PDB file of C-alpha atoms in Angstrom:
ATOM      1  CA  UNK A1302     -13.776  21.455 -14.303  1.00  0.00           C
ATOM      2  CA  UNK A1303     -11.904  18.906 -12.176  1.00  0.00           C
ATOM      3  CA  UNK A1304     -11.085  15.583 -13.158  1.00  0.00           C
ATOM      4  CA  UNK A1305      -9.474  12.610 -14.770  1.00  0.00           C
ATOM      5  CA  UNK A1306      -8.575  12.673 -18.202  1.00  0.00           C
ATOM      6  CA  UNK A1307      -7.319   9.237 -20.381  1.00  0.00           C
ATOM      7  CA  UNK A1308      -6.171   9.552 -24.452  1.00  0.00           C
ATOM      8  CA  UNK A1309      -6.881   8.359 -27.271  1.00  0.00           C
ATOM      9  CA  UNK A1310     -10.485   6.542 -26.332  1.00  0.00           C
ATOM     10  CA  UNK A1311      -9.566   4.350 -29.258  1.00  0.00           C
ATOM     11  CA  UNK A1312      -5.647   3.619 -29.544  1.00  0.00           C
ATOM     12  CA  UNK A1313      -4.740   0.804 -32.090  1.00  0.00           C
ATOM     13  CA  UNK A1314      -1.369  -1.030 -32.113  1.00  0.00           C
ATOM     14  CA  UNK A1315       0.441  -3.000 -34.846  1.00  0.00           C
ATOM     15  CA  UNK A1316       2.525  -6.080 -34.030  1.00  0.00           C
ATOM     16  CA  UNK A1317       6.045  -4.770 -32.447  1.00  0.00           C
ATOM     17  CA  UNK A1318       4.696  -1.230 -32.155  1.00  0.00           C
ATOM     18  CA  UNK A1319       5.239   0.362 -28.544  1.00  0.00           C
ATOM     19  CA  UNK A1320       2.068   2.314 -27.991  1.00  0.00           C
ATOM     20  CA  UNK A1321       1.826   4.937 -24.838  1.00  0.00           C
ATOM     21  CA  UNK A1322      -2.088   5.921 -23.278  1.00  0.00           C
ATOM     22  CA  UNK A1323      -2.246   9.034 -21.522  1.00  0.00           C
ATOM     23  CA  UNK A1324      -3.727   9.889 -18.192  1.00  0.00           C
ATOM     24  CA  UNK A1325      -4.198  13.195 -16.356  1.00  0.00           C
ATOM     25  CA  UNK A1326      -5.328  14.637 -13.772  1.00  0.00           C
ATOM     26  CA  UNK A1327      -6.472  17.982 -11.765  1.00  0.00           C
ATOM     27  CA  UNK A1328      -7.425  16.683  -8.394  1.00  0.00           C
ATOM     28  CA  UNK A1329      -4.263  17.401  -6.846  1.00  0.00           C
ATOM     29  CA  UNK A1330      -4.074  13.725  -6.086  1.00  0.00           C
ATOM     30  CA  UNK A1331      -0.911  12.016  -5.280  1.00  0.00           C
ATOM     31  CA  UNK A1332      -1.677   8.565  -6.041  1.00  0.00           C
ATOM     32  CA  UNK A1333      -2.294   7.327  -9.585  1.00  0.00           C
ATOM     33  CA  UNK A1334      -3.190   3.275 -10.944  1.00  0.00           C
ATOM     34  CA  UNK A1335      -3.076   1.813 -14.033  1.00  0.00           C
ATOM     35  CA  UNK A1336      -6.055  -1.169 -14.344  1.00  0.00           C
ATOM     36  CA  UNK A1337      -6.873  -3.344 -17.389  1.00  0.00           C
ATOM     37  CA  UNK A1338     -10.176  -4.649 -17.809  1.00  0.00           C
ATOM     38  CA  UNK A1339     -10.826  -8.133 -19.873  1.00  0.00           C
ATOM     39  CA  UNK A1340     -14.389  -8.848 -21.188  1.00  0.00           C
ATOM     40  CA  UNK A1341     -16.478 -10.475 -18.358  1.00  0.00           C
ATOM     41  CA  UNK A1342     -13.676 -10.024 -15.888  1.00  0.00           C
ATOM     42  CA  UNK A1343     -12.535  -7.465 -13.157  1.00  0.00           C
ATOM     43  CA  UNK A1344     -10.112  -4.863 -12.731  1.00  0.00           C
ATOM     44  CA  UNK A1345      -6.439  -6.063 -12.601  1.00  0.00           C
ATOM     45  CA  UNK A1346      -3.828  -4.202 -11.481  1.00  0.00           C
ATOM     46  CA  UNK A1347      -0.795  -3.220 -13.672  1.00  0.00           C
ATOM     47  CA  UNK A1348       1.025  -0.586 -12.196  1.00  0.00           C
ATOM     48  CA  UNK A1349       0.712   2.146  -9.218  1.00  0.00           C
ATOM     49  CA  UNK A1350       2.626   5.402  -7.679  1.00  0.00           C
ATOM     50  CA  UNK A1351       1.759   6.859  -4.683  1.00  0.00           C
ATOM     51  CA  UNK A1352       3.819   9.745  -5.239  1.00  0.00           C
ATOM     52  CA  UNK A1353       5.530  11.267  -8.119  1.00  0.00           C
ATOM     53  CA  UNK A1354       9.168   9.635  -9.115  1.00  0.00           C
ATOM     54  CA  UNK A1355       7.972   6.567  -7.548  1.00  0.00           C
ATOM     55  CA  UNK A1356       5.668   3.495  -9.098  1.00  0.00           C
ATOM     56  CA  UNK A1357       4.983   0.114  -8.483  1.00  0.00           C
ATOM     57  CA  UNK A1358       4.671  -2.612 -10.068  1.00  0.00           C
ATOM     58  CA  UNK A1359       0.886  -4.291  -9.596  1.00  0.00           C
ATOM     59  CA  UNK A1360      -0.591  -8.180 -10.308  1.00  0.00           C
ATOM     60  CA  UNK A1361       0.251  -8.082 -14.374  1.00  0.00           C
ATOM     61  CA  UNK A1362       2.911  -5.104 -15.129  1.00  0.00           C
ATOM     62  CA  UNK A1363       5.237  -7.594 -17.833  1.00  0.00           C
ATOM     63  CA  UNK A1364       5.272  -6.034 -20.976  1.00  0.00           C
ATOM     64  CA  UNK A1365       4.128  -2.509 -19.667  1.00  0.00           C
ATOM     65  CA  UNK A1366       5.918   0.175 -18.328  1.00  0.00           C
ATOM     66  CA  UNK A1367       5.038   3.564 -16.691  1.00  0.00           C
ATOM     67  CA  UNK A1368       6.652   7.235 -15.784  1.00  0.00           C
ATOM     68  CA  UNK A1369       5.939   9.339 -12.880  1.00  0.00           C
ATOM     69  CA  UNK A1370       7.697  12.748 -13.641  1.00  0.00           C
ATOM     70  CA  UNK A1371       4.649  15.130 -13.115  1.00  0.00           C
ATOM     71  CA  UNK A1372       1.912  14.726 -10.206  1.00  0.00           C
ATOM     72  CA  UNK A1373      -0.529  14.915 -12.604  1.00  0.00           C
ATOM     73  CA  UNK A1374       0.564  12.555 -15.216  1.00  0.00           C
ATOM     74  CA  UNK A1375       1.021   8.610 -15.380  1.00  0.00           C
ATOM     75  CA  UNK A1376       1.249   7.546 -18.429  1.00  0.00           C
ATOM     76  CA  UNK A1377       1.434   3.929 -19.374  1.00  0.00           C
ATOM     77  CA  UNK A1378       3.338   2.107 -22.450  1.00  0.00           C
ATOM     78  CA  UNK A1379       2.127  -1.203 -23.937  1.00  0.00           C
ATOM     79  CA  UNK A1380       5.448  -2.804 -24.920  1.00  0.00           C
ATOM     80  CA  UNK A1381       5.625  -4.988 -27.945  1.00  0.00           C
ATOM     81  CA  UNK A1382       6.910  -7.632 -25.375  1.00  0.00           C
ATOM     82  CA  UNK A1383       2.690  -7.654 -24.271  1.00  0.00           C
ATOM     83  CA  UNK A1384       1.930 -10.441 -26.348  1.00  0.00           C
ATOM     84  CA  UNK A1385      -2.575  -9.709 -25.514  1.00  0.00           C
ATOM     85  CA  UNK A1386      -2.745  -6.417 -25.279  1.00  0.00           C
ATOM     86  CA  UNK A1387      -6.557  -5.790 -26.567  1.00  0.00           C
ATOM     87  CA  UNK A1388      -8.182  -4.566 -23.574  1.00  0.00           C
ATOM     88  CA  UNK A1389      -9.640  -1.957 -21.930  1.00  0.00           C
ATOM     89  CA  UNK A1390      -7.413   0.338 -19.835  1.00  0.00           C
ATOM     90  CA  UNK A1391      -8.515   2.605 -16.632  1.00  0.00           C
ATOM     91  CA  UNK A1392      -6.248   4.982 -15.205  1.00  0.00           C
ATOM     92  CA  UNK A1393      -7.491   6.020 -11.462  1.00  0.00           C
ATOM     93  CA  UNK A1394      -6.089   8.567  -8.749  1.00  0.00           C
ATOM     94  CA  UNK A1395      -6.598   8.776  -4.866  1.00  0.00           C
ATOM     95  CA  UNK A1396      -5.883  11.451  -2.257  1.00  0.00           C
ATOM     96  CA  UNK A1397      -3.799  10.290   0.103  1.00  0.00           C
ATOM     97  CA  UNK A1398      -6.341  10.753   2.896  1.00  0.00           C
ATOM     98  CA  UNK A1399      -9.095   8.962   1.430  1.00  0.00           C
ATOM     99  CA  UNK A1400      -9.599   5.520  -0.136  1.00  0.00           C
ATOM    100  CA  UNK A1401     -12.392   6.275  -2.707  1.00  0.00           C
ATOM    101  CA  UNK A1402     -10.795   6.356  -6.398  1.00  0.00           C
ATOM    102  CA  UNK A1403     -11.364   8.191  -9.499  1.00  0.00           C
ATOM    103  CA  UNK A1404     -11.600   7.127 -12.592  1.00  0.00           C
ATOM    104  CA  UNK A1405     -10.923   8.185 -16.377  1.00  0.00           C
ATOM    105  CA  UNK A1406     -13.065   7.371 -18.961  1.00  0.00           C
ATOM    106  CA  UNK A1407     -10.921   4.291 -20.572  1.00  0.00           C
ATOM    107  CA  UNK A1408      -8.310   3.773 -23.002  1.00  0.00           C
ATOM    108  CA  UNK A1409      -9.822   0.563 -25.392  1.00  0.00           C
ATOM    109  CA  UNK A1410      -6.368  -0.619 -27.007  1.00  0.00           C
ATOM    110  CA  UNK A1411      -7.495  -2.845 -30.317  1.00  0.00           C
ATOM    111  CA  UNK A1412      -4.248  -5.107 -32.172  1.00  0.00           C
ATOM    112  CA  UNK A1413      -4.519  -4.778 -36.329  1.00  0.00           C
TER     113      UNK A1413
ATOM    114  CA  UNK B 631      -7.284 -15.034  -7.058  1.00  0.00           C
ATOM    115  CA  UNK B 632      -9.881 -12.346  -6.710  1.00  0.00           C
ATOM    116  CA  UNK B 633     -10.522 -11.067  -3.353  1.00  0.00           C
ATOM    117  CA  UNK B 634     -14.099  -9.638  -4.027  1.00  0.00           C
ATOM    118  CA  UNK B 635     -16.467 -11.903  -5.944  1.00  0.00           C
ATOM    119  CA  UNK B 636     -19.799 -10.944  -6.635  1.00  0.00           C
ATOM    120  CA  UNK B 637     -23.318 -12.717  -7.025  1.00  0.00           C
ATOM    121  CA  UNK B 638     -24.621 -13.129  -9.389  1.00  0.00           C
ATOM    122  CA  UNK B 639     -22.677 -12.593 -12.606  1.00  0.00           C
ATOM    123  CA  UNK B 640     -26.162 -11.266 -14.165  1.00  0.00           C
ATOM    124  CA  UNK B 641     -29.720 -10.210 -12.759  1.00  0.00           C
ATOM    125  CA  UNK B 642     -32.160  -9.080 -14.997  1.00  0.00           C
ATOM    126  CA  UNK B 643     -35.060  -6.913 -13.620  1.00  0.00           C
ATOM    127  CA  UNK B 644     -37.860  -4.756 -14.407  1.00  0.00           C
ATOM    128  CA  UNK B 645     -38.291  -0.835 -14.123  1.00  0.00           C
ATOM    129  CA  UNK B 646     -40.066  -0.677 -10.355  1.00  0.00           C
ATOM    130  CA  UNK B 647     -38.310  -3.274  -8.847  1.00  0.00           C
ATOM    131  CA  UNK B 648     -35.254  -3.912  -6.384  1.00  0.00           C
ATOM    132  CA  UNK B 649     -31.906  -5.337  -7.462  1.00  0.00           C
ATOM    133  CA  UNK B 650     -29.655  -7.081  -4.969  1.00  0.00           C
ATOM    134  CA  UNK B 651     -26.404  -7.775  -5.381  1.00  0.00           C
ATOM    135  CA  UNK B 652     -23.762  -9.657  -3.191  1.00  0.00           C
ATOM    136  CA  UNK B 653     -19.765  -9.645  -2.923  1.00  0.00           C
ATOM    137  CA  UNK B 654     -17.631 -12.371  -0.937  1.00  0.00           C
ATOM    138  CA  UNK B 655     -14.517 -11.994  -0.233  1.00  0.00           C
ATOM    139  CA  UNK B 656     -11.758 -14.038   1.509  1.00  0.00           C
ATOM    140  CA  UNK B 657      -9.017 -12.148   4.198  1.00  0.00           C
ATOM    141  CA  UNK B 658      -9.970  -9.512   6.817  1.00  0.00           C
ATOM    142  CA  UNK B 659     -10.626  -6.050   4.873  1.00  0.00           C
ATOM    143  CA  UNK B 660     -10.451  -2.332   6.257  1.00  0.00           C
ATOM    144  CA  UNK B 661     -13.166  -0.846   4.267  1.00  0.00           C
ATOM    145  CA  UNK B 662     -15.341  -2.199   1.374  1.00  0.00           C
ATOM    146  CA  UNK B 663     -16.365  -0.240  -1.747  1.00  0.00           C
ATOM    147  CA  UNK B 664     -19.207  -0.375  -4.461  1.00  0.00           C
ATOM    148  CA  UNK B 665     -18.055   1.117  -8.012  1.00  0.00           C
ATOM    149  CA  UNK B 666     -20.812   1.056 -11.075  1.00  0.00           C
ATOM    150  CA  UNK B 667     -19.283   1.049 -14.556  1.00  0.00           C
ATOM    151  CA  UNK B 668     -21.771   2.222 -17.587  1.00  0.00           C
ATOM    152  CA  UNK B 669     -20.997   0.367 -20.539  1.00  0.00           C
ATOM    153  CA  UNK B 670     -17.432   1.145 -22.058  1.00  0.00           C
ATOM    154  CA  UNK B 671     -17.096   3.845 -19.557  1.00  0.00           C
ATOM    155  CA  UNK B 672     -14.825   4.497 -16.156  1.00  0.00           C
ATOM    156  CA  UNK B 673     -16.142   3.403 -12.943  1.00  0.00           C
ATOM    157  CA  UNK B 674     -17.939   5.603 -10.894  1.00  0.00           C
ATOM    158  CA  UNK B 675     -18.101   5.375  -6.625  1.00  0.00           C
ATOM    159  CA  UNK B 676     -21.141   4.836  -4.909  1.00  0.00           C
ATOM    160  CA  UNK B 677     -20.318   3.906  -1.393  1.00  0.00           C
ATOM    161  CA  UNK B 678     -17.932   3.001   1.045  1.00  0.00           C
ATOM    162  CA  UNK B 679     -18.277   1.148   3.839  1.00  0.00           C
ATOM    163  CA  UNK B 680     -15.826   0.478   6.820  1.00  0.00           C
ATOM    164  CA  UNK B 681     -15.142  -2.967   8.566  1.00  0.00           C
ATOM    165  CA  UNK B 682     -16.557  -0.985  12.106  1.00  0.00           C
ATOM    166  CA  UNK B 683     -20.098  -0.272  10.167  1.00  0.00           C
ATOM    167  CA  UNK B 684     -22.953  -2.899   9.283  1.00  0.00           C
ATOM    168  CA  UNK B 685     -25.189  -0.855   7.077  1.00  0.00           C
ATOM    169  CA  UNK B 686     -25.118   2.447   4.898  1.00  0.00           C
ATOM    170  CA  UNK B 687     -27.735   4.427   3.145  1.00  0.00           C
ATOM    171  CA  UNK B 688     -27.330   6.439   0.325  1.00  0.00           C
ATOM    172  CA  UNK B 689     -30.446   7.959  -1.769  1.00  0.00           C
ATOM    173  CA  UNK B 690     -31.625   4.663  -3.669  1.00  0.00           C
ATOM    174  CA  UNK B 691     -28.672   2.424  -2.404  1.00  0.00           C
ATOM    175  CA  UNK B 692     -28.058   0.628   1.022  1.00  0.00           C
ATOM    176  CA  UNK B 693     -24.889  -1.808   1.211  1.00  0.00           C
ATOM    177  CA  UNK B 694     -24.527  -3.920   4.271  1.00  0.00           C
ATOM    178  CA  UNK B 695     -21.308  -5.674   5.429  1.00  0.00           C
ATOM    179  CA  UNK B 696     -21.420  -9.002   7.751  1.00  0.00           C
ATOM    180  CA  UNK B 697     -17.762  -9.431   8.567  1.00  0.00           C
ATOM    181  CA  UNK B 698     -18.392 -12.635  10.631  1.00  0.00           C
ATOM    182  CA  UNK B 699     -19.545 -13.690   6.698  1.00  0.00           C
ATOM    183  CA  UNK B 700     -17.291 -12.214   5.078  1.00  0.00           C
ATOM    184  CA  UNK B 701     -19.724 -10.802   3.077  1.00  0.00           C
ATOM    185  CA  UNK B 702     -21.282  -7.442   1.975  1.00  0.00           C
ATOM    186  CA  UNK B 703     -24.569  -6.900  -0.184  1.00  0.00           C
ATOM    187  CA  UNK B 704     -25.613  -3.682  -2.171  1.00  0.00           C
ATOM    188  CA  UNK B 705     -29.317  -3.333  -2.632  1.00  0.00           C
ATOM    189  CA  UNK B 706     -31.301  -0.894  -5.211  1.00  0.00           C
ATOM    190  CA  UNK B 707     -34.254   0.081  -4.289  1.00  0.00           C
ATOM    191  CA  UNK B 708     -36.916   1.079  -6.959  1.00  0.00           C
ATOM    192  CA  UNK B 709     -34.625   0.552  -9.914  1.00  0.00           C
ATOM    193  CA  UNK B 710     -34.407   2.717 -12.725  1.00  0.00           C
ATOM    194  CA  UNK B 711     -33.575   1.941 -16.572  1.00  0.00           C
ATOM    195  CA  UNK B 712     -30.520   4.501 -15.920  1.00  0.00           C
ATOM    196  CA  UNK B 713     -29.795   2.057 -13.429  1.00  0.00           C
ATOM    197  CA  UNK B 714     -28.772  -0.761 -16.092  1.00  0.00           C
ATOM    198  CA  UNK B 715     -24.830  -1.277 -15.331  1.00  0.00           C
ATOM    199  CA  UNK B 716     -21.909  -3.533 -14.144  1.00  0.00           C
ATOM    200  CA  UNK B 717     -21.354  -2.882 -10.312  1.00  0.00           C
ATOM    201  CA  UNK B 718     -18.227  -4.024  -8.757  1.00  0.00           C
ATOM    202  CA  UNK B 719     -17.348  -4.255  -5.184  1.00  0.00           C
ATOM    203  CA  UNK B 720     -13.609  -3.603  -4.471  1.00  0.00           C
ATOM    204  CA  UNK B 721     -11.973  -4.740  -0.826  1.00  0.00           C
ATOM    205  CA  UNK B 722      -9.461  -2.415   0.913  1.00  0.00           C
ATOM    206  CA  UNK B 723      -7.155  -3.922   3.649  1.00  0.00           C
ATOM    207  CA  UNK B 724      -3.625  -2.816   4.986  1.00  0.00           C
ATOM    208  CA  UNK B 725      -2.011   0.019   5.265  1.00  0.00           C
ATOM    209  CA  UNK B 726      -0.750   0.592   1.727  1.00  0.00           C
ATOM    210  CA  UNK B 727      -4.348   1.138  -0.142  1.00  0.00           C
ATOM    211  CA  UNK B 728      -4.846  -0.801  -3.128  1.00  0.00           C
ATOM    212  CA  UNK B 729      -8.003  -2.004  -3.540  1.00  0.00           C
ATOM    213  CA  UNK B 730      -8.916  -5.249  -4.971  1.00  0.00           C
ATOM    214  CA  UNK B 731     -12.099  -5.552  -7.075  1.00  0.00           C
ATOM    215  CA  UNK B 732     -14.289  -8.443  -7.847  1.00  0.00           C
ATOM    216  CA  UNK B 733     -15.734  -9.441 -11.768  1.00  0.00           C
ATOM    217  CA  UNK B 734     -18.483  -7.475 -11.038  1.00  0.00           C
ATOM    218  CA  UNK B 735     -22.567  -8.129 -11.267  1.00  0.00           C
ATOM    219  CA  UNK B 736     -23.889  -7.045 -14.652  1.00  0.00           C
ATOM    220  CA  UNK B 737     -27.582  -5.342 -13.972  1.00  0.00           C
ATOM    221  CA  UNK B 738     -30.216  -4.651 -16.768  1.00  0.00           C
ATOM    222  CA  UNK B 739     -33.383  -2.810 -15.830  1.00  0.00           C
ATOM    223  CA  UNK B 740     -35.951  -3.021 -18.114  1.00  0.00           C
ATOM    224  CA  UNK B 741     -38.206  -0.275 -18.855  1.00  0.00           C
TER     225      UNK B 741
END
């Protein structure tokens, strides 16, 4: 059963906590993007890699960071220097020769 | 600024009938994309269309693209309460592919 995987569905984070949402996948896909999604609003771009050791940052990356040690893994941290972090997360992947992405399920990060 | 904005925000629409949605956009694209998200879920592709092409079909859905507009519109035909999502449009352009989505139309069929 191919596909993209994202954990926890529900992540919470208390103030100064570092918190880190997994993504995987078993496409065999090199390139992998981290998105976060704000009520009424569209996907923004936090971070991409379009091949593993490598990532980029994307439109809103302060206060995140990301690792790229495994082709099928990106995971993201939420840094307790992301002063909003409530959101919904998407984690996508690409083949290289196609432009159509894939999409996890969604990491919704909640602040207590 | 977003490159892909669609119209309208919201449509509201009963079981039977079509559903049209548009997305704008701003700076010459490659290839333009429809995505529809189920509530709290991922997004799911339903079509891609290249800057070469003026009109796709697929099943239920046809999405045209008027690059002298700058435009592109993705109808529904015969809608369907399963239907009942947010669709996003998302703009490809360059070499480097990251597409760049718009807010999104929210779509409620009614049964």
């Amino acid at each position: 059963d191919g596909g993209i995987t994202q954990s926890p569905k529900y992540l919470f984070r208390k103030e100064g906590q570092n918190v880190t949402l997994s993504c995987e996948q078993n496409l065999n896909h090199d390139a992998m993007y981290w998105y976060r999604q704000d009520p009424g609003q569209g996907l923004r771009l936090i971070y991409y890699s379009q091949i593993v050791n490598d990532f980029q940052k994307g439109d809103i990356a302060e206060g995140y960071s990301v690792s790229r040690e495994k082709k099928e893994s990106f995971p993201l941290t939420v840094t307790s220097a992301q002063k909003n972090p409530t959101a919904f997360y998407l984690c996508a992947s690409r083949a290289t020769s196609e432009e159509t992405q894939y999409f996890g399920p969604g990491t919704r990060l909640l602040v207590l | 600024s977003q490159q892909g904005e669609e119209d309208p925000q919201a449509l509201s629409i009963q079981e039977g009938e079509n559903a049209t949605m548009n997305c704008s956009y701003k700076t010459s694209i490659n290839n333009l994309q429809w995505y529809r998200q189920n509530s709290g879920r991922g997004l799911v592709h339903l079509i891609l269309i290249r800057s070469n092409e003026r009109e796709k079909h697929s099943g239920r859905l046809r999405v045209t693209l008027d690059t002298s507009k700058k435009s592109s519109s993705l109808l529904i035909t015969a809608s369907r309460a399963a239907d009942t999502a947010s669709y996003f449009c998302a703009t490809g352009s360059g070499g480097s592919y990251i597409p760049t989505f718009g807010r999104g139309t929210s779509l409620i069929v009614h049964p």
